[in-house]
JSON list of C-alpha atoms in Angstrom, two decimals:
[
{"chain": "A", "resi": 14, "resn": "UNK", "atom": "CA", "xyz": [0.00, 0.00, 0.00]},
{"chain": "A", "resi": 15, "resn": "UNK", "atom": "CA", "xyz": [3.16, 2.09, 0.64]},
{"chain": "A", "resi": 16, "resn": "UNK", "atom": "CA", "xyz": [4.36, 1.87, -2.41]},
{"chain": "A", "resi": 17, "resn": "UNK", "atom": "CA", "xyz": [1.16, 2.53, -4.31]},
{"chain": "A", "resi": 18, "resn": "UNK", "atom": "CA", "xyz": [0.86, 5.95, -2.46]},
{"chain": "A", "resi": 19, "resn": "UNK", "atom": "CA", "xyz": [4.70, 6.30, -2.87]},
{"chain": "A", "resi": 20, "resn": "UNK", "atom": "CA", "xyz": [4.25, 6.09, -6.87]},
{"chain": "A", "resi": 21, "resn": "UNK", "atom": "CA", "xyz": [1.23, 8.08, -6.95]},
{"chain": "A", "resi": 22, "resn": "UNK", "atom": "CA", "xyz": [2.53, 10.93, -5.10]},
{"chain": "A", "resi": 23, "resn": "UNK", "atom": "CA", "xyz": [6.17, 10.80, -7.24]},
{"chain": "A", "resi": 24, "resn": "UNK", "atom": "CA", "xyz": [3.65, 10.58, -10.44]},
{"chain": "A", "resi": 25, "resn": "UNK", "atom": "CA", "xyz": [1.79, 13.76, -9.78]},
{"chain": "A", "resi": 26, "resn": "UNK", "atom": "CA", "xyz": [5.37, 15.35, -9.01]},
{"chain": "A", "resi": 27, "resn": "UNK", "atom": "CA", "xyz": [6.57, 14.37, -12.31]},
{"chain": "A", "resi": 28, "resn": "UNK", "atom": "CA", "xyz": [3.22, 15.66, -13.87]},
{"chain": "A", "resi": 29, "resn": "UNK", "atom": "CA", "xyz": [3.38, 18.69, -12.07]},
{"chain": "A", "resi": 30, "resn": "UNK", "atom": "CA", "xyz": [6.74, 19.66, -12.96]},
{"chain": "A", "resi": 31, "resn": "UNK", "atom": "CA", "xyz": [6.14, 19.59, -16.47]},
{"chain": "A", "resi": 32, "resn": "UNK", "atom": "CA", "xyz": [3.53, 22.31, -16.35]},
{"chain": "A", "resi": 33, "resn": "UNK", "atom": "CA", "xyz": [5.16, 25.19, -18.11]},
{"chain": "A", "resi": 34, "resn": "UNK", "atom": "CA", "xyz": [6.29, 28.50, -15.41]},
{"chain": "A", "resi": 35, "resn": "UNK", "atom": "CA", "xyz": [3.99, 31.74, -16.07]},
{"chain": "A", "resi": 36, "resn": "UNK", "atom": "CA", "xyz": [7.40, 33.03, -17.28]},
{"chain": "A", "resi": 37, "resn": "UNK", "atom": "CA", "xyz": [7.70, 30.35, -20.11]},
{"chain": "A", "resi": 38, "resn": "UNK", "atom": "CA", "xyz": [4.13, 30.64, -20.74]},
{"chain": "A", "resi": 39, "resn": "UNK", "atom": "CA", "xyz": [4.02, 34.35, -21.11]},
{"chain": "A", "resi": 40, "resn": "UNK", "atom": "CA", "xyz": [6.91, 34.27, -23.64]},
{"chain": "A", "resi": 41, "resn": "UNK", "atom": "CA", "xyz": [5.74, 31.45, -25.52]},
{"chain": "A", "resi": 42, "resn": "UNK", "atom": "CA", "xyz": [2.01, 33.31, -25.89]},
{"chain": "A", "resi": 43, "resn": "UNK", "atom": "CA", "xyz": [3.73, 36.54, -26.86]},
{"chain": "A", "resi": 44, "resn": "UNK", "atom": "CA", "xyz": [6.21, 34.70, -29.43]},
{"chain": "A", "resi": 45, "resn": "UNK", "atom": "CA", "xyz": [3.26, 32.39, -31.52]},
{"chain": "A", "resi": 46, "resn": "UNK", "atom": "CA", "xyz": [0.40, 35.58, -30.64]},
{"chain": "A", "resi": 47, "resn": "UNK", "atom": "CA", "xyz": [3.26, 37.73, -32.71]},
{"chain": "A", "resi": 48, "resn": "UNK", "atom": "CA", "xyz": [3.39, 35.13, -35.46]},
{"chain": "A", "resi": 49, "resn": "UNK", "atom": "CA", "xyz": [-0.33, 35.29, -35.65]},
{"chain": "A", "resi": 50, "resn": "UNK", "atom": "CA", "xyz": [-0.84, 38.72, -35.99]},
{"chain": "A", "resi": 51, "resn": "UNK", "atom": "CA", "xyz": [2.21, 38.85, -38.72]},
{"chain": "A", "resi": 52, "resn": "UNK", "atom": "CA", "xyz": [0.49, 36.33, -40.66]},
{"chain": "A", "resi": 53, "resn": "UNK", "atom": "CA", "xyz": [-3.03, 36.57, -40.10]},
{"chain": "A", "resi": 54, "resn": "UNK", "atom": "CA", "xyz": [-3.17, 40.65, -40.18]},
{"chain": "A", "resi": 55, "resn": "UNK", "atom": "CA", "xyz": [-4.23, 41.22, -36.91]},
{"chain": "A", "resi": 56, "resn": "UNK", "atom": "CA", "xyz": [-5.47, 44.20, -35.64]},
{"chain": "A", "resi": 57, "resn": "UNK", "atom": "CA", "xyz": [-3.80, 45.82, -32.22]},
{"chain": "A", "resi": 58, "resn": "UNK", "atom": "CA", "xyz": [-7.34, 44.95, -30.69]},
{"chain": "A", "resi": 59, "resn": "UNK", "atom": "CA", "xyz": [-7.19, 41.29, -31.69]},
{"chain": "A", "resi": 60, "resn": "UNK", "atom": "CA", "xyz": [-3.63, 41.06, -31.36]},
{"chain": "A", "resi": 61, "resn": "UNK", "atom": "CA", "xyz": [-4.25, 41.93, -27.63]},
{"chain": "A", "resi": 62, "resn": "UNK", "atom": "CA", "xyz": [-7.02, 39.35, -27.30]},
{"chain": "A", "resi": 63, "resn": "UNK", "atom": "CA", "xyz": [-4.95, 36.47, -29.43]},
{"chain": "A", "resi": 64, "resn": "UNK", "atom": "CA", "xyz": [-2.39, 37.23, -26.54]},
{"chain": "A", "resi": 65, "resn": "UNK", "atom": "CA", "xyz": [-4.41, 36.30, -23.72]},
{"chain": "A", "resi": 66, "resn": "UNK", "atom": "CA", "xyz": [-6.28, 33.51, -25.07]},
{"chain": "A", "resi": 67, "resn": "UNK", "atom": "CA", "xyz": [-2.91, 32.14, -25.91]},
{"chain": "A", "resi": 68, "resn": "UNK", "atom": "CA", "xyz": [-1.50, 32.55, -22.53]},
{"chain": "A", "resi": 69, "resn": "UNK", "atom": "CA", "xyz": [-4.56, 31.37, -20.91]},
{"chain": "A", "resi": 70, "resn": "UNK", "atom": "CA", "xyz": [-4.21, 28.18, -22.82]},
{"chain": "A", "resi": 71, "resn": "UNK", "atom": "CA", "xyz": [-0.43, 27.84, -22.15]},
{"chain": "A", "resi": 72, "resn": "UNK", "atom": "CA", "xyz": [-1.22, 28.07, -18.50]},
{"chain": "A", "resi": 73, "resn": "UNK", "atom": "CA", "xyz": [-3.47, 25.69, -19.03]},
{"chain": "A", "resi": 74, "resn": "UNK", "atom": "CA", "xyz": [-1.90, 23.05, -20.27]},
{"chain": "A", "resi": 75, "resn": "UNK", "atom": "CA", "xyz": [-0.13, 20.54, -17.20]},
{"chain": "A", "resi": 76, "resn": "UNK", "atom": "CA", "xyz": [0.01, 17.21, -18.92]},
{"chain": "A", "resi": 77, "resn": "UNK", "atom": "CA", "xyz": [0.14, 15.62, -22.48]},
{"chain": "A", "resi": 78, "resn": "UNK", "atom": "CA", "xyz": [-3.52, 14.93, -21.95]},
{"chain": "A", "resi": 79, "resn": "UNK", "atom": "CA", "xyz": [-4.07, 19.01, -21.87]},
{"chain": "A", "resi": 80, "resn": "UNK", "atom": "CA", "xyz": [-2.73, 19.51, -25.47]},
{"chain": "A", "resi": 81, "resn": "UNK", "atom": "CA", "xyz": [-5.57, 19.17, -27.25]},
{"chain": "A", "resi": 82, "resn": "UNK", "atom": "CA", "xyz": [-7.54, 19.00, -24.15]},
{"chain": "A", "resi": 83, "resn": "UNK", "atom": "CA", "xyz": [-10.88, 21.17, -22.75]},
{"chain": "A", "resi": 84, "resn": "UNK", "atom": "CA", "xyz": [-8.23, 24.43, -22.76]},
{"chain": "A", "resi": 85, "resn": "UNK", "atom": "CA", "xyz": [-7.66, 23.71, -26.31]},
{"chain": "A", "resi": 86, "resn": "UNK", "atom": "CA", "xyz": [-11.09, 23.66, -27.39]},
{"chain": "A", "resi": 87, "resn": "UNK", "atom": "CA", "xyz": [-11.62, 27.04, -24.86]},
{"chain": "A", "resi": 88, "resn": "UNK", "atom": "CA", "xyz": [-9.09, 28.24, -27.17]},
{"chain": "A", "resi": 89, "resn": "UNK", "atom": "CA", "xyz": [-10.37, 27.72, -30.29]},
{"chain": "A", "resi": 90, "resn": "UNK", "atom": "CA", "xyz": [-13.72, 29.14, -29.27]},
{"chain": "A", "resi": 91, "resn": "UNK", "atom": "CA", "xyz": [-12.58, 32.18, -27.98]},
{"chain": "A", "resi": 92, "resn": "UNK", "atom": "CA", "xyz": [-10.27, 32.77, -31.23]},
{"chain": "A", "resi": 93, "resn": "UNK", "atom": "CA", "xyz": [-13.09, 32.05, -32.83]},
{"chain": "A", "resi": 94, "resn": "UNK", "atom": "CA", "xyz": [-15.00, 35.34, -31.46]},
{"chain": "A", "resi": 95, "resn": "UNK", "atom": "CA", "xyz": [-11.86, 37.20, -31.87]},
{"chain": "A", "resi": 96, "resn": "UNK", "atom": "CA", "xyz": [-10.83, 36.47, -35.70]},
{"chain": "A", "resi": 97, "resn": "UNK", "atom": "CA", "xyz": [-12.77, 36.89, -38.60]},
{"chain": "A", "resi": 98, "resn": "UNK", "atom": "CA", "xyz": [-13.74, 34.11, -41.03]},
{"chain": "A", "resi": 99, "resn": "UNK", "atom": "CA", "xyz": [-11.33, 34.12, -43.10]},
{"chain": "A", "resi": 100, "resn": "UNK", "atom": "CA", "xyz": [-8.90, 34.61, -40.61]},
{"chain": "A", "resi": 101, "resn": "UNK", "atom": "CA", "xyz": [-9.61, 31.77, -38.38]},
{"chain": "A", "resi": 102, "resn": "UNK", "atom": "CA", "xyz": [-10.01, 29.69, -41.86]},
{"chain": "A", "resi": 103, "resn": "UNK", "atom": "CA", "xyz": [-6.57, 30.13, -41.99]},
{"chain": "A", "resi": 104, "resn": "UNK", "atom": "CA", "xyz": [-5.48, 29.71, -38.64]},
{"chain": "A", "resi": 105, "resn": "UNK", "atom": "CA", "xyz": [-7.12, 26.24, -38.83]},
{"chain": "A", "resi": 106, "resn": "UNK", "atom": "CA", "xyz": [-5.11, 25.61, -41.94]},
{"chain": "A", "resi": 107, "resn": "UNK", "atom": "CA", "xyz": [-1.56, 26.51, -40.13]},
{"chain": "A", "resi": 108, "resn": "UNK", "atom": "CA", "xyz": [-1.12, 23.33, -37.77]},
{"chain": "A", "resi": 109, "resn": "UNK", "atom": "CA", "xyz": [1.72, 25.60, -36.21]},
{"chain": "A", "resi": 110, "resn": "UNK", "atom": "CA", "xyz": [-1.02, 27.82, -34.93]},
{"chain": "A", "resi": 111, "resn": "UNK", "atom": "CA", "xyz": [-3.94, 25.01, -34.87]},
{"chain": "A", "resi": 112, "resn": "UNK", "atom": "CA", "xyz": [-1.97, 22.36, -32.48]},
{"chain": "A", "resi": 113, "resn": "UNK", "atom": "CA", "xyz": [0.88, 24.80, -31.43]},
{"chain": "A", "resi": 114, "resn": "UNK", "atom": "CA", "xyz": [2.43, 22.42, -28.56]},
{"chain": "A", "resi": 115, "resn": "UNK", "atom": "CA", "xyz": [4.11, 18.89, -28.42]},
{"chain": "A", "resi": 116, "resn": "UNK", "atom": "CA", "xyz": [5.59, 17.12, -25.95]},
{"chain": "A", "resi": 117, "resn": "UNK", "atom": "CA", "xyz": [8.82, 15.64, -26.47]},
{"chain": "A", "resi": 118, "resn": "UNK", "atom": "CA", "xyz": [11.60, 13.88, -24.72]},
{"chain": "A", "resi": 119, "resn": "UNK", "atom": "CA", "xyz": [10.20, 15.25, -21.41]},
{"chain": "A", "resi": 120, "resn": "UNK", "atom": "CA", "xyz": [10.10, 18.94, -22.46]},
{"chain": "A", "resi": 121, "resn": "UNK", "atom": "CA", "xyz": [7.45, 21.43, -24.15]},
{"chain": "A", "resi": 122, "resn": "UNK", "atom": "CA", "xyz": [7.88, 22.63, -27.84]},
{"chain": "A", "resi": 123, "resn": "UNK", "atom": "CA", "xyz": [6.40, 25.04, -29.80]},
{"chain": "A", "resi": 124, "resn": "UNK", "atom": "CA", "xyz": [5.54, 24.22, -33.85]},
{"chain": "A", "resi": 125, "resn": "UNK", "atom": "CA", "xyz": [6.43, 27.46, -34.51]},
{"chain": "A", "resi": 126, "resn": "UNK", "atom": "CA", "xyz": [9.94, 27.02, -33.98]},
{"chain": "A", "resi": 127, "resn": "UNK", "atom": "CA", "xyz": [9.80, 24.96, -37.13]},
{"chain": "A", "resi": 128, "resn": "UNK", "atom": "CA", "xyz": [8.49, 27.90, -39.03]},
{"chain": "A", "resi": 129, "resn": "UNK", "atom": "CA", "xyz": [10.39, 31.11, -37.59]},
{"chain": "A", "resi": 130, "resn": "UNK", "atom": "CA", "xyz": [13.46, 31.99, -35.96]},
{"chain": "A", "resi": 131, "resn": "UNK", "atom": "CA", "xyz": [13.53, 32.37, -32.06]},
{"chain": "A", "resi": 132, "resn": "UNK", "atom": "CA", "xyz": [14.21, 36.01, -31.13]},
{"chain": "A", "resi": 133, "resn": "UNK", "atom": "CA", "xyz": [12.22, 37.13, -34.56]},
{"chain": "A", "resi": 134, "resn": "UNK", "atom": "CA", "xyz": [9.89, 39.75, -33.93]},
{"chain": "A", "resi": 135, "resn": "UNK", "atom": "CA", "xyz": [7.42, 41.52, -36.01]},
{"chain": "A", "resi": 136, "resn": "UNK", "atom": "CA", "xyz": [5.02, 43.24, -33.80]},
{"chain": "A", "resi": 137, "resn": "UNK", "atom": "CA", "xyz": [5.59, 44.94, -30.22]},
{"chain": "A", "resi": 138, "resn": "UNK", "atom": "CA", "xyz": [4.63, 43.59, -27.17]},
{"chain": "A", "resi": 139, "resn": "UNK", "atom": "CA", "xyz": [1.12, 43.66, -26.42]},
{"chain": "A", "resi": 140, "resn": "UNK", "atom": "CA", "xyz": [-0.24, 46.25, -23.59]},
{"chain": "A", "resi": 141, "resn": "UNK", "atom": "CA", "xyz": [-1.34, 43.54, -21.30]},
{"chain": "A", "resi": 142, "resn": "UNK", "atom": "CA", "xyz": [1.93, 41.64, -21.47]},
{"chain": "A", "resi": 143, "resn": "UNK", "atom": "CA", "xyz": [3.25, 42.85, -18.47]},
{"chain": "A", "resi": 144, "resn": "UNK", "atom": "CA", "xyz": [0.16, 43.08, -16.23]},
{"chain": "A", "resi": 145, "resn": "UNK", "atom": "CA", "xyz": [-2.46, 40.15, -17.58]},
{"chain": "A", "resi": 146, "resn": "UNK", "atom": "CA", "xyz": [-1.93, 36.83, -15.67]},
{"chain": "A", "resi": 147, "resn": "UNK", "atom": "CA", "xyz": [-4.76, 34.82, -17.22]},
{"chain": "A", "resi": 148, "resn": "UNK", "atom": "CA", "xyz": [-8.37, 33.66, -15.84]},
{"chain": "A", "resi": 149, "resn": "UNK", "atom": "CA", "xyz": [-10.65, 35.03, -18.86]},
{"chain": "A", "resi": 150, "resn": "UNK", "atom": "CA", "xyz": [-10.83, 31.60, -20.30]},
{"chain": "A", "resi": 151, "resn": "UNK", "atom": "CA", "xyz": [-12.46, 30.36, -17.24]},
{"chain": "A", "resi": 152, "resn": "UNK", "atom": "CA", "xyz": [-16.12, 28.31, -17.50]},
{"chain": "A", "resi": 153, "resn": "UNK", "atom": "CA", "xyz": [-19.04, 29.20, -19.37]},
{"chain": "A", "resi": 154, "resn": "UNK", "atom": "CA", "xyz": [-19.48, 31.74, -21.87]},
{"chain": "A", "resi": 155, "resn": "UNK", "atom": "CA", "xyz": [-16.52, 33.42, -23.77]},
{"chain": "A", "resi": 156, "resn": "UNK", "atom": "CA", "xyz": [-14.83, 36.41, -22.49]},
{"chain": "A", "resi": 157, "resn": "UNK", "atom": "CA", "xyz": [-14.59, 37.38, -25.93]},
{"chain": "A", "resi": 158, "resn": "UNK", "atom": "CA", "xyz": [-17.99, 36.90, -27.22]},
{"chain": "A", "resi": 159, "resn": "UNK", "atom": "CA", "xyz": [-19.58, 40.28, -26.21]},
{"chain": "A", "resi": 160, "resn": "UNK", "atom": "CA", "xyz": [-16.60, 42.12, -27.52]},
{"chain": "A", "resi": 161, "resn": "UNK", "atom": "CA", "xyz": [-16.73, 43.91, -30.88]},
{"chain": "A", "resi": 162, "resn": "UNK", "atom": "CA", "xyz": [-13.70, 43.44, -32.41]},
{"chain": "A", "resi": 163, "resn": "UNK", "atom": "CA", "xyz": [-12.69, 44.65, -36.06]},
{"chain": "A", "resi": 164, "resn": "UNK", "atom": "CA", "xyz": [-12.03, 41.92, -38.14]},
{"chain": "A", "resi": 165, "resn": "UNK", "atom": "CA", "xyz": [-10.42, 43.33, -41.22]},
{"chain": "A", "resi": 166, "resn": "UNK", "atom": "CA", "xyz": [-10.74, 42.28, -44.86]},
{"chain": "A", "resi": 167, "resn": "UNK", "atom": "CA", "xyz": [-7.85, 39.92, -46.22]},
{"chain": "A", "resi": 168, "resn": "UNK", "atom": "CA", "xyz": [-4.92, 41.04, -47.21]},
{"chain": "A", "resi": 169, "resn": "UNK", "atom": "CA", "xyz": [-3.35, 39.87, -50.79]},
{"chain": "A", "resi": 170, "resn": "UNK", "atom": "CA", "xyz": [-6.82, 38.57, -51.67]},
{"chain": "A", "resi": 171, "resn": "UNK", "atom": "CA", "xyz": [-6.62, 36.26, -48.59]},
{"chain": "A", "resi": 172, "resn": "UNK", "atom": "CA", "xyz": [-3.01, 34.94, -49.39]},
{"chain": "A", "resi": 173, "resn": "UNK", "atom": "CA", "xyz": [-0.21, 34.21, -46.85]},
{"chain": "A", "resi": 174, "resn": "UNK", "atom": "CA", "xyz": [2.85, 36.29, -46.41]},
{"chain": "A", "resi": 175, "resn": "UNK", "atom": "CA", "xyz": [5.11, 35.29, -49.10]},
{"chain": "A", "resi": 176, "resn": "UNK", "atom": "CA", "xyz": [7.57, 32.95, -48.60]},
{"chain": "A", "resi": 177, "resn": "UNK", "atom": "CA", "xyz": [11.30, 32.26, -49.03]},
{"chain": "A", "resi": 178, "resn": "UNK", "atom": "CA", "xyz": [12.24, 28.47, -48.71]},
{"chain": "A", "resi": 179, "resn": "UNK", "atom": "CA", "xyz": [10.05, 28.01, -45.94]},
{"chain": "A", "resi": 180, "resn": "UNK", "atom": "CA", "xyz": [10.61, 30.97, -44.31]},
{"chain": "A", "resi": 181, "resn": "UNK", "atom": "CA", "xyz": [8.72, 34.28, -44.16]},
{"chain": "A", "resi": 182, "resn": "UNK", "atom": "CA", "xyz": [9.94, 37.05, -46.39]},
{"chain": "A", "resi": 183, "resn": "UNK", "atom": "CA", "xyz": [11.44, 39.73, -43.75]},
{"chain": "A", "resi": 184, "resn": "UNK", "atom": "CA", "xyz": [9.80, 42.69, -45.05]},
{"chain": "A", "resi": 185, "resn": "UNK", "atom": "CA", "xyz": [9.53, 44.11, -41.36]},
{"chain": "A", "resi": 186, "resn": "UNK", "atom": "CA", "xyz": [12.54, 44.83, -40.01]},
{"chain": "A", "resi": 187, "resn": "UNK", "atom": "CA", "xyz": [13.22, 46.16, -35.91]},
{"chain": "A", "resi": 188, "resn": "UNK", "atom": "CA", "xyz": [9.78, 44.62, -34.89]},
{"chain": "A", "resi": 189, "resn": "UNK", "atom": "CA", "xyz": [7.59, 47.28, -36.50]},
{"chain": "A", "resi": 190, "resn": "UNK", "atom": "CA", "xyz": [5.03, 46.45, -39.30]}
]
C-alpha cells in the first residue's frame, strides 16, 4: 500500500513539474500571438485578445492529456470570437497555430519554432503583457464573445505572407510592421 501511495505521489510530481512556469508561458504566448498577428493581419485589438487567449491556454496546459484537451477547445472558441472568417479559416489551416504544442523527450515545444526563428519579432509587445496573468478563459461563456472586435478584410486577396524556402519574407525589419 506504501508503495502505491509512494508512486502516486512521485507521479503527480513528475506531472506537475512539467507544467510550463507563467514566465515560459508568457513568452511562448507573446512569441506564436506575434506570429499570428504577422500572418493573419491582426489588428492591435485582436492582437491583444490572441495574446491572452494564448497565454490562458499555455497556462493551461499541465500534462500531455491538456494539449488538445478542454483548454484547447476554450481556445479555439474564444479565437473564434476574436478572428474573422477568413482569418480563423486560416489559422485552422496553419497546424503551427492550430496544435501549437508537443511534448517531447520530457520537455514542451512550440511548432512554430519549425516555421520562424527564435528572437524574430514583427510586432511589439502587447499592452497587457506585463500586467495580464490569465483567468478570462475560465467556464461558461466566452470572455470574448460580447466584444466587438474589427475583423479586417484579407490582405493579398486572402493569401499568406510570401515565402522564401520556408521561411517568411522579412519585409519588417526592428519589430515594427
Amino acid at each position: 500500500m506504501k508503495k502505491i501511495m509512494f508512486l502516486a505521489i512521485m507521479m503527480t510530481i513528475a506531472i506537475s513539474a512539467n507544467a510550463m512556469t507563467y514566465n515560459a508561458a508568457r513568452n511562448e504566448a507573446l512569441f506564436l500571438s506575434d506570429k499570428m498577428a504577422y500572418e493573419l493581419g491582426l489588428t492591435n485589438a485582436q492582437y491583444e485578445a490572441v495574446y491572452e487567449i494564448n497565454l490562458d491556454y499555455l497556462l493551461n496546459v499541465n500534462t500531455r492529456a491538456d494539449i488538445h484537451g478542454p483548454w484547447w477547445n476554450i481556445r479555439n472558441r474564444d479565437l473564434r470570437h476574436v478572428l474573422s472568417t477568413w482569418q480563423f479559416d486560416r489559422y485552422m489551416a496553419c497546424n503551427y497555430f492550430y496544435r501549437p504544442i508537443a511534448f517531447r523527450a520530457g520537455t514542451w515545444t512550440l511548432a512554430i519554432y519549425n516555421r520562424y526563428d527564435r528572437g524574430r519579432m514583427f510586432m511589439h509587445r502587447p499592452a497587457v503583457f506585463a500586467g495580464f496573468r490569465g483567468g478570462h478563459n475560465h467556464r461558461g461563456v466566452s470572455f470574448y464573445a460580447s466584444n466587438n472586435f474589427h475583423k479586417p478584410a484579407p490582405r493579398n486577396g486572402g493569401h499568406r505572407p510570401s515565402m522564401n524556402h520556408g521561411r517568411p519574407s522579412h519585409h519588417h525589419h526592428n519589430g515594427h510592421r
